[in-house]
Short mmCIF file of C-alpha atoms in Angstrom, two decimals:
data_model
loop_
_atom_site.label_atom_id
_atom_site.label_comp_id
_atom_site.label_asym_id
_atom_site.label_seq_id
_atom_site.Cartn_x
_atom_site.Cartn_y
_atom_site.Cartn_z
CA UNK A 1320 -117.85 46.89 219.51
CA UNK A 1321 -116.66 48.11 222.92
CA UNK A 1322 -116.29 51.54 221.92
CA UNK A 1323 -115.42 54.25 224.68
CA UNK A 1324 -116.23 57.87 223.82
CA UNK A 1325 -114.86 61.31 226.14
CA UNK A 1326 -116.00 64.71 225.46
CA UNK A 1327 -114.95 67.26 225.43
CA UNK A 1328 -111.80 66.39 223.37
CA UNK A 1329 -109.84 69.48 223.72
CA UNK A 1330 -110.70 72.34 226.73
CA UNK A 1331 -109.11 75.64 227.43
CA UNK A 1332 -110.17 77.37 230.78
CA UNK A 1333 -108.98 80.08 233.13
CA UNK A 1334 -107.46 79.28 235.91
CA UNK A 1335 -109.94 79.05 239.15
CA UNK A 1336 -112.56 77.53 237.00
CA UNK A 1337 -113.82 73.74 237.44
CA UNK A 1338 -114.01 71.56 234.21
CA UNK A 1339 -116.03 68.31 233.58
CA UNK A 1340 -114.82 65.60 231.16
CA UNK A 1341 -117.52 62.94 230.32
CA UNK A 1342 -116.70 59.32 229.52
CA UNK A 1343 -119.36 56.90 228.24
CA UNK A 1344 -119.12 53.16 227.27
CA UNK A 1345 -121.10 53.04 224.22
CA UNK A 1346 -122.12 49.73 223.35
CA UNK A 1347 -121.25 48.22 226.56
CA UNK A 1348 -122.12 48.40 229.80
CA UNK A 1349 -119.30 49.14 232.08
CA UNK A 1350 -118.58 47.65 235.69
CA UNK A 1351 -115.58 49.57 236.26
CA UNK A 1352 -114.24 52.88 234.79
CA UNK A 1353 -110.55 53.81 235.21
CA UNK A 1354 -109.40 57.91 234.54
CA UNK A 1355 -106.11 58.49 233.79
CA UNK A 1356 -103.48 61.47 233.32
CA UNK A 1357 -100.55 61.51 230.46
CA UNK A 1358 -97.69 63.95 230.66
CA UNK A 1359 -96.04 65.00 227.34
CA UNK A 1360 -94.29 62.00 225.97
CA UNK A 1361 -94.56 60.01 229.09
CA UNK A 1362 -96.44 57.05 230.22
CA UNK A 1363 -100.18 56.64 231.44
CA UNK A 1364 -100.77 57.51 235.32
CA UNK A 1365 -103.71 55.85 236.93
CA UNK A 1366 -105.87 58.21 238.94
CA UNK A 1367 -108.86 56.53 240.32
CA UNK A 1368 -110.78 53.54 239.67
CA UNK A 1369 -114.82 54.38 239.83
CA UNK A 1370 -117.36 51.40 239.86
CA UNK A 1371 -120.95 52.11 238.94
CA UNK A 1372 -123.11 53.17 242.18
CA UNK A 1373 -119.91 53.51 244.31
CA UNK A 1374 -117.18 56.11 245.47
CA UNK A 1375 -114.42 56.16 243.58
CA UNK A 1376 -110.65 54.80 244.87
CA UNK A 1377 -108.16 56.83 244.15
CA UNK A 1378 -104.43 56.21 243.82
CA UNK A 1379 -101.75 57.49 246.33
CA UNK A 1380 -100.82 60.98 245.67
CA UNK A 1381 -104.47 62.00 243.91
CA UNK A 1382 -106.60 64.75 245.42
CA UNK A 1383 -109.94 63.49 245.85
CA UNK A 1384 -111.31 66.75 246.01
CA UNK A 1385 -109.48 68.36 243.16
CA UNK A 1386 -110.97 65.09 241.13
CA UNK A 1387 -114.30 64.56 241.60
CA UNK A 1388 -115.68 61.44 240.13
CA UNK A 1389 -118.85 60.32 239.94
CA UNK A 1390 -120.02 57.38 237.82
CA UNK A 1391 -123.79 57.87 237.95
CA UNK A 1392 -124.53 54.63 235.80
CA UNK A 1393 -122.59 51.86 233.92
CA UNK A 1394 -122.46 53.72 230.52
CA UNK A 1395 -121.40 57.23 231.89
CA UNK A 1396 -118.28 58.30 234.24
CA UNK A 1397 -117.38 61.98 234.81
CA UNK A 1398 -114.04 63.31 236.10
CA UNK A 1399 -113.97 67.29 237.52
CA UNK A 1400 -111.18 68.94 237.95
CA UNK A 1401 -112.32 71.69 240.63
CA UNK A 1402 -110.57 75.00 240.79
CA UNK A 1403 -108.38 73.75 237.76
CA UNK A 1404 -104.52 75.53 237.52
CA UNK A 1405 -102.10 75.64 235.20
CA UNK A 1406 -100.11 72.71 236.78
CA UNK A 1407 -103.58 70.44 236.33
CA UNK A 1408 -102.94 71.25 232.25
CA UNK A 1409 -102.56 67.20 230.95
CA UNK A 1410 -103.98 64.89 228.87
CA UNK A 1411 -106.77 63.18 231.00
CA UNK A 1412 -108.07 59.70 229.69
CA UNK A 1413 -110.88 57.17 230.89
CA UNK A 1414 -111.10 53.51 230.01
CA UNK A 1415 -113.66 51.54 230.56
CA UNK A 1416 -113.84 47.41 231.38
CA UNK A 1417 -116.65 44.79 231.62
CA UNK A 1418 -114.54 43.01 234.10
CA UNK A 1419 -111.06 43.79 234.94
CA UNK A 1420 -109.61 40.50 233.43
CA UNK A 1421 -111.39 40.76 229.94
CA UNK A 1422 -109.24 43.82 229.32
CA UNK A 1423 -110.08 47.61 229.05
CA UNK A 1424 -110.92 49.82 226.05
CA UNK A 1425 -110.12 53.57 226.09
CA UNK A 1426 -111.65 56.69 225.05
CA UNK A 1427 -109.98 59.45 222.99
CA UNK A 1428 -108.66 61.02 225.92
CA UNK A 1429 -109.32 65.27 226.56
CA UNK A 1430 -106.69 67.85 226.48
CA UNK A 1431 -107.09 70.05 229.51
CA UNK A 1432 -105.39 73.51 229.36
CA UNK A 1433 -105.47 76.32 232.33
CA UNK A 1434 -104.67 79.41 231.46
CA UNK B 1000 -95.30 46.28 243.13
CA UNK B 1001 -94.88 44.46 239.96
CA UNK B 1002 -92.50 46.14 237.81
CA UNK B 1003 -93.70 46.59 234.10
CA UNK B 1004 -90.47 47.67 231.72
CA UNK B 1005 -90.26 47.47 227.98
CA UNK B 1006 -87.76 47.55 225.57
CA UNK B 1007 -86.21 49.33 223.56
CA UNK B 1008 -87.52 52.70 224.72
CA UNK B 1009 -87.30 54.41 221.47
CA UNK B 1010 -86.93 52.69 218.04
CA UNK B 1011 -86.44 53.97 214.11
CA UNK B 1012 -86.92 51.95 211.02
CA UNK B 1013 -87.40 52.02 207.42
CA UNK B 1014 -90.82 51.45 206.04
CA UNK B 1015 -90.88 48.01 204.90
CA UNK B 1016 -88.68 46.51 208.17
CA UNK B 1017 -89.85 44.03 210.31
CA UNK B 1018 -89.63 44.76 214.54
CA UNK B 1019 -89.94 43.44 218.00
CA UNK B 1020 -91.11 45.01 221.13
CA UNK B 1021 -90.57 43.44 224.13
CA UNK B 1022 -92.67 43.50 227.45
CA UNK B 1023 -91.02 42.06 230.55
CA UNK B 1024 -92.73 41.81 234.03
CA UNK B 1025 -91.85 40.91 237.83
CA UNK B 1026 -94.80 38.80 239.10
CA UNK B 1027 -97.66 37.04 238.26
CA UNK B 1028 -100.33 38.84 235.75
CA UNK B 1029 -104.05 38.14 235.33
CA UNK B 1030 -103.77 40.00 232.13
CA UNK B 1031 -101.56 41.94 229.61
CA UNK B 1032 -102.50 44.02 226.79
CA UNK B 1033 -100.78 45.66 224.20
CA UNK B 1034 -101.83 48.92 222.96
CA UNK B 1035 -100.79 51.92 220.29
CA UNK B 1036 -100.96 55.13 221.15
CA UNK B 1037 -101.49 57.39 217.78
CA UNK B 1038 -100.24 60.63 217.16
CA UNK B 1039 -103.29 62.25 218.44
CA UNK B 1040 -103.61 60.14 221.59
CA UNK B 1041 -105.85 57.70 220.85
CA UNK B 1042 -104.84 54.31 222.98
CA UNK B 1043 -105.94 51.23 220.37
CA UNK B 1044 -106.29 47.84 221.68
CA UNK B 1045 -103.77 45.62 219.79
CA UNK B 1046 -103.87 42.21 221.61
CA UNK B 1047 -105.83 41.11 224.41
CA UNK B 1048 -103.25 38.01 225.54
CA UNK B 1049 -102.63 37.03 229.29
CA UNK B 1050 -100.56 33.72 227.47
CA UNK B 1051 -99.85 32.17 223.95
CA UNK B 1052 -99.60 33.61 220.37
CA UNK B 1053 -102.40 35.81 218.47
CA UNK B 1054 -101.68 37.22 215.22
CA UNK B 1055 -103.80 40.10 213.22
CA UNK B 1056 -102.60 40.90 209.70
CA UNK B 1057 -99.36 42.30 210.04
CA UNK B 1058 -99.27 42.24 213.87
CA UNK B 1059 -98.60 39.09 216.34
CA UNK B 1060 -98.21 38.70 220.09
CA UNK B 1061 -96.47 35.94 222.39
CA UNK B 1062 -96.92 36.09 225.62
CA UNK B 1063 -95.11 33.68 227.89
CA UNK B 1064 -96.11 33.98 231.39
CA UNK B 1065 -93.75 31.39 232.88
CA UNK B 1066 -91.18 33.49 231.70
CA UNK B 1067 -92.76 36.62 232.71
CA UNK B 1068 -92.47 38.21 229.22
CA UNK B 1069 -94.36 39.09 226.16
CA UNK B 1070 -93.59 40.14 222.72
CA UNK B 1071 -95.11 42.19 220.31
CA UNK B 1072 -93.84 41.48 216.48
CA UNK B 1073 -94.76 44.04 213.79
CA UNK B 1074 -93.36 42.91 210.52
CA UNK B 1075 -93.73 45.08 207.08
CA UNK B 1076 -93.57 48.40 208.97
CA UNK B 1077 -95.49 51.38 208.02
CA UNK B 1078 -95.63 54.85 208.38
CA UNK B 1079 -99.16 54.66 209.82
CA UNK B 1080 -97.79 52.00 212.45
CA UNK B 1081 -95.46 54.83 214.34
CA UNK B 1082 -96.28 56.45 217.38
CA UNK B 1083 -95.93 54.77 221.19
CA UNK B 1084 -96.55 50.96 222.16
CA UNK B 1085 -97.84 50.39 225.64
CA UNK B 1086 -98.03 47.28 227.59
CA UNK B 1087 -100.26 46.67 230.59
CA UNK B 1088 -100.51 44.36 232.94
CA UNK B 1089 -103.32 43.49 235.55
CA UNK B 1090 -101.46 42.23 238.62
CA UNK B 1091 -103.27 39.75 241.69
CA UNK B 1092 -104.47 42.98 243.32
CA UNK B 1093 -106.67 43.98 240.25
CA UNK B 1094 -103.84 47.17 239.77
CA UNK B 1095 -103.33 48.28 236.14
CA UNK B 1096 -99.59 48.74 235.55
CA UNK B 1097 -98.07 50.07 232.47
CA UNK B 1098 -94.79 50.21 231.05
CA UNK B 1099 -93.23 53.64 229.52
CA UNK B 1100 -93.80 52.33 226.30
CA UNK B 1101 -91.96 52.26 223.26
CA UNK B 1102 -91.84 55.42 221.11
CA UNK B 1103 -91.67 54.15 216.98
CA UNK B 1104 -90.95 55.80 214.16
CA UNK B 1105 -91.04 54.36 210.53
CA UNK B 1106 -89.44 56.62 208.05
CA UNK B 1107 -90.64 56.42 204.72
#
């Protein structure tokens, strides 16, 4: 169980182009879904938190409107990265959580590169 | 914030050795998890363990929350066990910290 799926797993777009990275909970329903960004060989860095029905917070330092989020039910998140350039070229994983203190399972995570 | 730093950063063994990771944290939790992070970036849930001892197969977890530390024990190393060991913590605010991980390698 609580199995977390992203697609696409691997994206290569020009630059000025906007790119949308599905997560879905599937076998759970999800209250909350987190979206995070991993630099080479570094550690996870929490982007927003999205909650089913809701707008999504972001953390300090995150451009809401370069990262649209919009979690449209409680098995599906989606994370857009508008106008994508080469500096927005990371590895860009959701998890998803029942409720916060039960723990969070993550997806497979999508590598984004802007040419 | 709470401050989330585990040790050692990087660590190489022989297949066949036993290790410990160690997770230490500045405040209060309402959760910690331990996860590996595979080759190909898959995060894998190891333990789910706010406090006390859980053990699967080769893997066990203590996590003493008095103390503000946990421990993550992988004895019998393999070669499939390598790749980057994450712990996270859910602090009183509901934030999700992690720690820079620990980057393993087992040699064969």
């Amino acid at each position: 169980g609580a199995v977390v799926s992203q697609h696409p797993s691997r994206v290569i777009c020009k630059s000025g182009t906007s790119v949308k990275i599905e997560c879905r909970s599937l076998d759970f329903q999800a209250t909350t879904m987190f979206w995070y960004r991993q630099f080479p060989k570094k550690s996870l860095m929490l982007m927003a938190t999205s909650n089913e029905g809701s707008k999504a917070t972001y953390e300090q330092g995150v451009e809401k409107d370069k990262f649209l989020i919009n979690h449209a039910s409680l098995t599906l998140s989606t994370l857009t990265v508008t106008s994508a350039h080469p500096e927005d070229s990371s590895f860009y994983i959701c998890s998803a959580s029942v409720h916060l203190a039960g723990g969070q399972f993550f997806g497979p995570g999508t590598r984004l590169t802007v040419l | 914030g709470i401050q989330v730093e585990q040790s050692p950063p990087d660590l190489i063994l022989q297949e066949g050795a036993n290790s410990t990771l160690r997770c230490n944290f500045s405040d209060s939790v309402n959760n910690l998890q331990w996860f590996h992070q595979n080759p190909w970036g898959q995060l894998i849930n190891l333990f789910y363990i706010p406090s006390g001892t859980k053990q699967n197969g080769r893997l066990s977890a203590t996590t003493v929350a008095t103390e503000r530390y946990s421990l993550l024990y992988i004895s019998s190393s393999q070669t499939t066990d390598s790749g980057v060991y994450f712990c996270a913590v859910l602090n009183r605010d509901d934030k999700i910290i992690f720690g820079k991980g620990t980057r393993l390698h087992i040699l064969p």
